[in-house]
Short mmCIF file of C-alpha atoms in Angstrom, two decimals:
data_model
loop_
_atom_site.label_atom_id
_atom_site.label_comp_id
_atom_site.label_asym_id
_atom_site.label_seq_id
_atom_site.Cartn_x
_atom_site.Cartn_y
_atom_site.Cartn_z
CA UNK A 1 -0.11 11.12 -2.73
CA UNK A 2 -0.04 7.60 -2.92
CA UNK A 3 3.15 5.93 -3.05
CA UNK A 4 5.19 1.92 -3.11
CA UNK A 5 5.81 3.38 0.79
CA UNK A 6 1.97 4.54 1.84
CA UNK A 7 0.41 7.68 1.64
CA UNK A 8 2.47 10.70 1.74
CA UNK A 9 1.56 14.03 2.83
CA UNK A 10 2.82 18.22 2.40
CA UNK A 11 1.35 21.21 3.89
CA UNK A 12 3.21 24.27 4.40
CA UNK A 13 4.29 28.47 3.98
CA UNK A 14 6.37 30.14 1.93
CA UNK A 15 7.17 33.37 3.37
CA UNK A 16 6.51 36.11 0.58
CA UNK A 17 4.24 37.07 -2.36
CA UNK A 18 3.81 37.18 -5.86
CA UNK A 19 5.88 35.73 -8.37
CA UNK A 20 8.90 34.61 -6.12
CA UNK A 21 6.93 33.08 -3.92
CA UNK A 22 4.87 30.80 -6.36
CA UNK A 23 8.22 30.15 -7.67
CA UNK A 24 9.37 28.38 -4.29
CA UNK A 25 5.87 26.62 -4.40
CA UNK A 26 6.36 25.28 -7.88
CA UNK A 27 9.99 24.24 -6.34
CA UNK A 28 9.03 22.63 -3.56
CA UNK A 29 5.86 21.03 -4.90
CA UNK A 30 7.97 19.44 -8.08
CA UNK A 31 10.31 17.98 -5.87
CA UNK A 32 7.77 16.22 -3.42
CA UNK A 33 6.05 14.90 -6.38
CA UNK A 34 8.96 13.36 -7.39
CA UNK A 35 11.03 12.56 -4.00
CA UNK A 36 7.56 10.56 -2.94
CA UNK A 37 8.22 8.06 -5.31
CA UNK A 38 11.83 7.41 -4.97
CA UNK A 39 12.87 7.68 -1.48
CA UNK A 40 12.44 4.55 0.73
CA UNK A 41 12.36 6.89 4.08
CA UNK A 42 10.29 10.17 4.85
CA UNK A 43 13.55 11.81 5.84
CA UNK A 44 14.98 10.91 2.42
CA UNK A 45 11.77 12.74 0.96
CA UNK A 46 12.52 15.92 3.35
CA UNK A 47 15.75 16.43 2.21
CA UNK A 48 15.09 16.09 -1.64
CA UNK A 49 12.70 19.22 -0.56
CA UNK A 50 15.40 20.81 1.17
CA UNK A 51 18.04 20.74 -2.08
CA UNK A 52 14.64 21.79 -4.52
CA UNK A 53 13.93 25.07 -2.38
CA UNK A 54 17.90 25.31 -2.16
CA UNK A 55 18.32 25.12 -5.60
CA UNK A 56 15.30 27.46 -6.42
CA UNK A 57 16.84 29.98 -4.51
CA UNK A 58 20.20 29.85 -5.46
CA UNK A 59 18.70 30.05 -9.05
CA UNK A 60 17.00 33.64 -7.97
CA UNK A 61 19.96 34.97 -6.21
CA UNK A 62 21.72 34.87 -9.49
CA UNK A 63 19.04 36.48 -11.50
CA UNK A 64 18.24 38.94 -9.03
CA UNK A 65 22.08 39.93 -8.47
CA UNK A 66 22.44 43.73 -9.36
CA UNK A 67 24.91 43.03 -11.59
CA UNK A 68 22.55 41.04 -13.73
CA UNK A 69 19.12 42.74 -13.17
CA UNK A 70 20.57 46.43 -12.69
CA UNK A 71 18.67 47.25 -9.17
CA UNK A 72 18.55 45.74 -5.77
CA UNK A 73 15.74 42.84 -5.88
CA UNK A 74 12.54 43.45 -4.33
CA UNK A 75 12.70 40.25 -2.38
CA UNK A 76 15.96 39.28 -1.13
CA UNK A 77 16.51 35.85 -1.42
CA UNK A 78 18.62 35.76 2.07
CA UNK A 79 14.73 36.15 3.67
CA UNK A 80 13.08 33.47 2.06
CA UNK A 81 12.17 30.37 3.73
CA UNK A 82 9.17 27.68 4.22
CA UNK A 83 7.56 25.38 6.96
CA UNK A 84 6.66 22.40 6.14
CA UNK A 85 4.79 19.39 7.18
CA UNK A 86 5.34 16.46 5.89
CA UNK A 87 3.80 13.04 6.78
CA UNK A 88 3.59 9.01 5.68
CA UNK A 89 0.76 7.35 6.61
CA UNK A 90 1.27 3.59 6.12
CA UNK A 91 -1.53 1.02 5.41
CA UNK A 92 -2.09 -0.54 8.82
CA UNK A 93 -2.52 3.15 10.05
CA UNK A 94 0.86 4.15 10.97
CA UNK A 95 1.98 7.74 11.11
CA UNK A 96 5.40 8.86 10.19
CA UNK A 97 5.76 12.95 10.86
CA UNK A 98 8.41 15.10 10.46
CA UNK A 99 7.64 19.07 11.21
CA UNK A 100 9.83 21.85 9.83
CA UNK A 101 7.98 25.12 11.68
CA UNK A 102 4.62 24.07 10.90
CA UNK A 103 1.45 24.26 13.18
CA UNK A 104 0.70 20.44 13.86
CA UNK A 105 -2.70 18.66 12.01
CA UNK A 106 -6.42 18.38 14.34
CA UNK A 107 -6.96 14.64 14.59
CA UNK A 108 -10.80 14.17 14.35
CA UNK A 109 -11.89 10.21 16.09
CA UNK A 110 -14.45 11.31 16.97
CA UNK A 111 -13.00 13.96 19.30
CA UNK A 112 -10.94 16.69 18.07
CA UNK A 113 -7.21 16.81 19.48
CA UNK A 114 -3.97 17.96 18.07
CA UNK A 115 -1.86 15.25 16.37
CA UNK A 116 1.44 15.40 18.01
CA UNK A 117 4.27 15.82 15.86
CA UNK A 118 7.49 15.80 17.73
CA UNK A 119 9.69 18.34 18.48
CA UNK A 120 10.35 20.67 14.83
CA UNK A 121 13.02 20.95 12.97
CA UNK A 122 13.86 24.69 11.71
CA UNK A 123 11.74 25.73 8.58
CA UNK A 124 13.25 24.89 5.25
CA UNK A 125 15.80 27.88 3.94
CA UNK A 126 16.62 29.12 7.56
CA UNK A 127 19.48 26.69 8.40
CA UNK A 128 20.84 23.49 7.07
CA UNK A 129 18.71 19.89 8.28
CA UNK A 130 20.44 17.85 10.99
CA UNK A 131 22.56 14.91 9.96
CA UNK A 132 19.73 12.81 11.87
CA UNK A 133 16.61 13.01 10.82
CA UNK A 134 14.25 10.46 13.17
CA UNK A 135 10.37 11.28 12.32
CA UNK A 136 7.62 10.98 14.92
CA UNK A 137 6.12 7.58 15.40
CA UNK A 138 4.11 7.09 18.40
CA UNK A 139 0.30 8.40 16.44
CA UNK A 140 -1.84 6.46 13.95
CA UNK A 141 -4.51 6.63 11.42
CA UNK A 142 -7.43 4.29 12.35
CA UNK A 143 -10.29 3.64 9.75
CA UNK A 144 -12.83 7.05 10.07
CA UNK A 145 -10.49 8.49 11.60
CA UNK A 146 -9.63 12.36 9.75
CA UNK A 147 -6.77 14.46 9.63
CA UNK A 148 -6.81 18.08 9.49
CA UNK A 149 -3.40 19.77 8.04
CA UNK A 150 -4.06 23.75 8.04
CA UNK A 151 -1.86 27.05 7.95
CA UNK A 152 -1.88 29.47 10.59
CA UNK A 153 -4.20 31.73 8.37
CA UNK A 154 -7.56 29.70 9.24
CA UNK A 155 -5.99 29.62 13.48
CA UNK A 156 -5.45 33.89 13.21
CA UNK A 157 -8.37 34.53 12.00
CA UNK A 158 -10.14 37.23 14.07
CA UNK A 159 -13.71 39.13 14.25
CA UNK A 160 -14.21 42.90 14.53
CA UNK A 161 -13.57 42.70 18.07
CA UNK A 162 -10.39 41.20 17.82
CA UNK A 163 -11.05 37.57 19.20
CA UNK A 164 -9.48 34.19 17.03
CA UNK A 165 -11.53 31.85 15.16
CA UNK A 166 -12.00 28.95 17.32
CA UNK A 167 -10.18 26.21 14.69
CA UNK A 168 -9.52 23.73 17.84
CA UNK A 169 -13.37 23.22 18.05
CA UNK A 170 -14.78 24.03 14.86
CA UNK A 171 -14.00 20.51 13.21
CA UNK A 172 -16.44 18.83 15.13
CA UNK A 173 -18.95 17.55 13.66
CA UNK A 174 -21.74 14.80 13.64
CA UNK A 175 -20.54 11.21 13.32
CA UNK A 176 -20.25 9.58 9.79
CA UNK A 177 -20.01 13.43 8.33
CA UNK A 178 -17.91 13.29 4.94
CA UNK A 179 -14.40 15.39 4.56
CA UNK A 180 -16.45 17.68 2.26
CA UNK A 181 -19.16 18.20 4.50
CA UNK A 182 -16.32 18.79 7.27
CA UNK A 183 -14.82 21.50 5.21
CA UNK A 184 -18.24 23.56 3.98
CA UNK A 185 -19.22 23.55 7.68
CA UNK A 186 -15.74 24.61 9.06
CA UNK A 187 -15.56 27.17 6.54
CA UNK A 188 -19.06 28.82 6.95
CA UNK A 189 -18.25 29.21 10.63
CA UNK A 190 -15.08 31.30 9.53
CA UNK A 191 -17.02 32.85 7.00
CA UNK A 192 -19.49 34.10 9.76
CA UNK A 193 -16.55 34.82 12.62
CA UNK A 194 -14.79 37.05 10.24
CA UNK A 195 -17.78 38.80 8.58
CA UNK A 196 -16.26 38.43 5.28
CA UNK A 197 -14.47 36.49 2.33
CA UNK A 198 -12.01 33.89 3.40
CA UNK A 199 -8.70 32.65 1.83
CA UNK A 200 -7.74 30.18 4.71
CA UNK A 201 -8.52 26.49 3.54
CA UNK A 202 -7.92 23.29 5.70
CA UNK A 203 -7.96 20.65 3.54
CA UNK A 204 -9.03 17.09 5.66
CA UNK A 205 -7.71 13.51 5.14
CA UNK A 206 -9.34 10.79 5.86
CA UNK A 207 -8.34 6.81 6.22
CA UNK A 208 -10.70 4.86 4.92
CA UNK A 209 -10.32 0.75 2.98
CA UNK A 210 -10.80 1.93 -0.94
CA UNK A 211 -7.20 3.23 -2.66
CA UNK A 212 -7.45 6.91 -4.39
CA UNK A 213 -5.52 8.25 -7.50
CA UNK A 214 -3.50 11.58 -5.51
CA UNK A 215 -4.57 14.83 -5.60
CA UNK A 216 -2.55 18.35 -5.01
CA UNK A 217 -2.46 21.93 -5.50
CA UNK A 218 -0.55 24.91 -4.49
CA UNK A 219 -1.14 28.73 -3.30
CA UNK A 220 1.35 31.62 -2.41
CA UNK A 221 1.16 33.92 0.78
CA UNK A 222 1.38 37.23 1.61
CA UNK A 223 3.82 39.11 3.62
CA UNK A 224 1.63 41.32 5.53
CA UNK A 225 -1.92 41.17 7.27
CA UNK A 226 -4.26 40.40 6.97
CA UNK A 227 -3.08 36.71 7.96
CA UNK A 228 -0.77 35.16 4.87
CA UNK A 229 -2.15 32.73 2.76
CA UNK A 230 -1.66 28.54 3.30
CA UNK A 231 0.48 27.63 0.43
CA UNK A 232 0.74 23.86 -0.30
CA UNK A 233 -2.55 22.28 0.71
CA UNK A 234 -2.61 18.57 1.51
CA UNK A 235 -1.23 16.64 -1.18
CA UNK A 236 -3.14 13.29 -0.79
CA UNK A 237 -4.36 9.83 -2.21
CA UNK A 238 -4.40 6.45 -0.99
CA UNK A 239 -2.24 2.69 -0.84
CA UNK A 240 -2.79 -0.56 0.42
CA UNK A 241 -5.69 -0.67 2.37
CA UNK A 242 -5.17 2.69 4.35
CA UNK A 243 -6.27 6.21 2.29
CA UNK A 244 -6.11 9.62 3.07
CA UNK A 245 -8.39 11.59 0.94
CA UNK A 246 -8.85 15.40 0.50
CA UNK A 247 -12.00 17.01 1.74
CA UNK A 248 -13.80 17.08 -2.42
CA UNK A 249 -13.58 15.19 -5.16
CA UNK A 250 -9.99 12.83 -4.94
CA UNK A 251 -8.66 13.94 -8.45
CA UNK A 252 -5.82 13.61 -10.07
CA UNK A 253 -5.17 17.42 -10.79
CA UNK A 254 -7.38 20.05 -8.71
CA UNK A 255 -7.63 21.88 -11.92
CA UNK A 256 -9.41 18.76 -14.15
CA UNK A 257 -8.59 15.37 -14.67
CA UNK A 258 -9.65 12.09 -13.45
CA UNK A 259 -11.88 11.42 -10.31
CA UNK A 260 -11.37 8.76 -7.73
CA UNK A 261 -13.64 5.26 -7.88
CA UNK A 262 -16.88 6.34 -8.59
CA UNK A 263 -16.47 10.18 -8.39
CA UNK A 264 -17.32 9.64 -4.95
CA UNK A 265 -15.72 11.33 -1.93
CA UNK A 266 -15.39 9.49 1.86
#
């Protein structure tokens, strides 16, 4: 999402299923939307998600009480929580990170590595933030370089004989090869280690020179295996002269609505 303060970024899980989980998407989603905008500092953004999923669940709790709803509620609120990713990328290529739980993003230039992230904070609904919040610093964005946020899903993935999708190599790829390209390739190799349909999606950024209206969307998870569902793909967009971009079209709703410059993607 692009933002007065650079590109800002959310992946994460919600523990759960169904209904209540969606409703801690919609929660947590709504409040990034908005918190993006108006905090000056990534840690001010983290905590705005912290009181929205707060909130949210407070909000069940008392609907779900069994003196309101007359049974015990299917999913206790006490078991909820979410990990979270969240990340600022500013226009000279700066990365800001701050990790609640969640498996750190593959940095593609040209080689693939894992982006480090710092050491994580405890997921969002298990225990309260620290008074300090200090995000990670010390990585960066270059032009062509890609990020590659992703939920354990896609990394658990196994064949019939029981052995994990290789997700540290798999976003390799020829040089100059598009997010979208990235993405169709990664996922046809899952496709073909699992044998079968595939709900894991890793959804790439990219820094490039050209701003982007933002894009975002949001999934639920499921409690058991097979492997739960990413919820919160990469919310993404561009400012100043740095952009990430999502691996298709940059739009300004996944569902419809306006394409970046050109209807092009990077």
């Amino acid at each position: 999402m692009a933002t007065p303060y650079g590109v800002r970024i959310v992946i994460g899980d919600v523990r759960g299923h169904g209904l209540a989980a969606l409703g801690a998407v919609v929660a947590v989603l709504g409040g990034f939307r908005e918190a993006a905008h108006d905090e000056a500092e990534p840690g001010g953004v983290l905590r705005r998600l912290e009181r929205a999923l707060e909130r949210h669940l407070r909000e069940r709790a008392r609907d779900e009480h069994p003196a309101r709803a007359g049974s015990e509620p299917a999913h206790p609120v006490a078991e909820e929580f979410a990990t979270l990713l969240l990340a600022e990328v500013r226009s000279d290529g700066r990365l800001s990170v701050l990790d609640c739980g969640h498996p750190g993003p593959y940095h593609l230039s040209p080689a693939v590595s894992r982006l480090p992230v710092g050491d994580p904070l405890p997921p969002l609904g298990v225990m309260p933030l620290p008074a300090a919040l200090a995000p990670y610093t010390e990585a960066r964005l270059l032009p062509g370089g890609t990020l590659v946020p992703y939920t354990d899903g896609a990394e658990e993935a196994r064949d019939h004989r029981g052995r994990f999708f290789a997700l540290d190599t798999a976003p390799a790829g020829m040089p100059g090869e598009t997010p979208a390209a990235l993405v169709r390739r990664v996922h046809t190799a899952l496709l073909h280690h699992t044998g079968g349909p595939d709900h894991r999606r890793r959804r790439p950024a990219r820094r490039t020179q050209r701003p982007c209206p933002g894009a975002g969307a949001a999934r639920r998870t499921r409690a058991a295996p097979p492997p739960a569902r990413p919820l919160l793909p990469l919310l993404s967009g561009g400012a100043g002269t740095g952009v990430a971009r999502p691996a298709t079209e940059c739009r300004a709703d996944q569902r419809g609505g306006r394409r970046g410059p050109g209807g092009r993607t990077v």
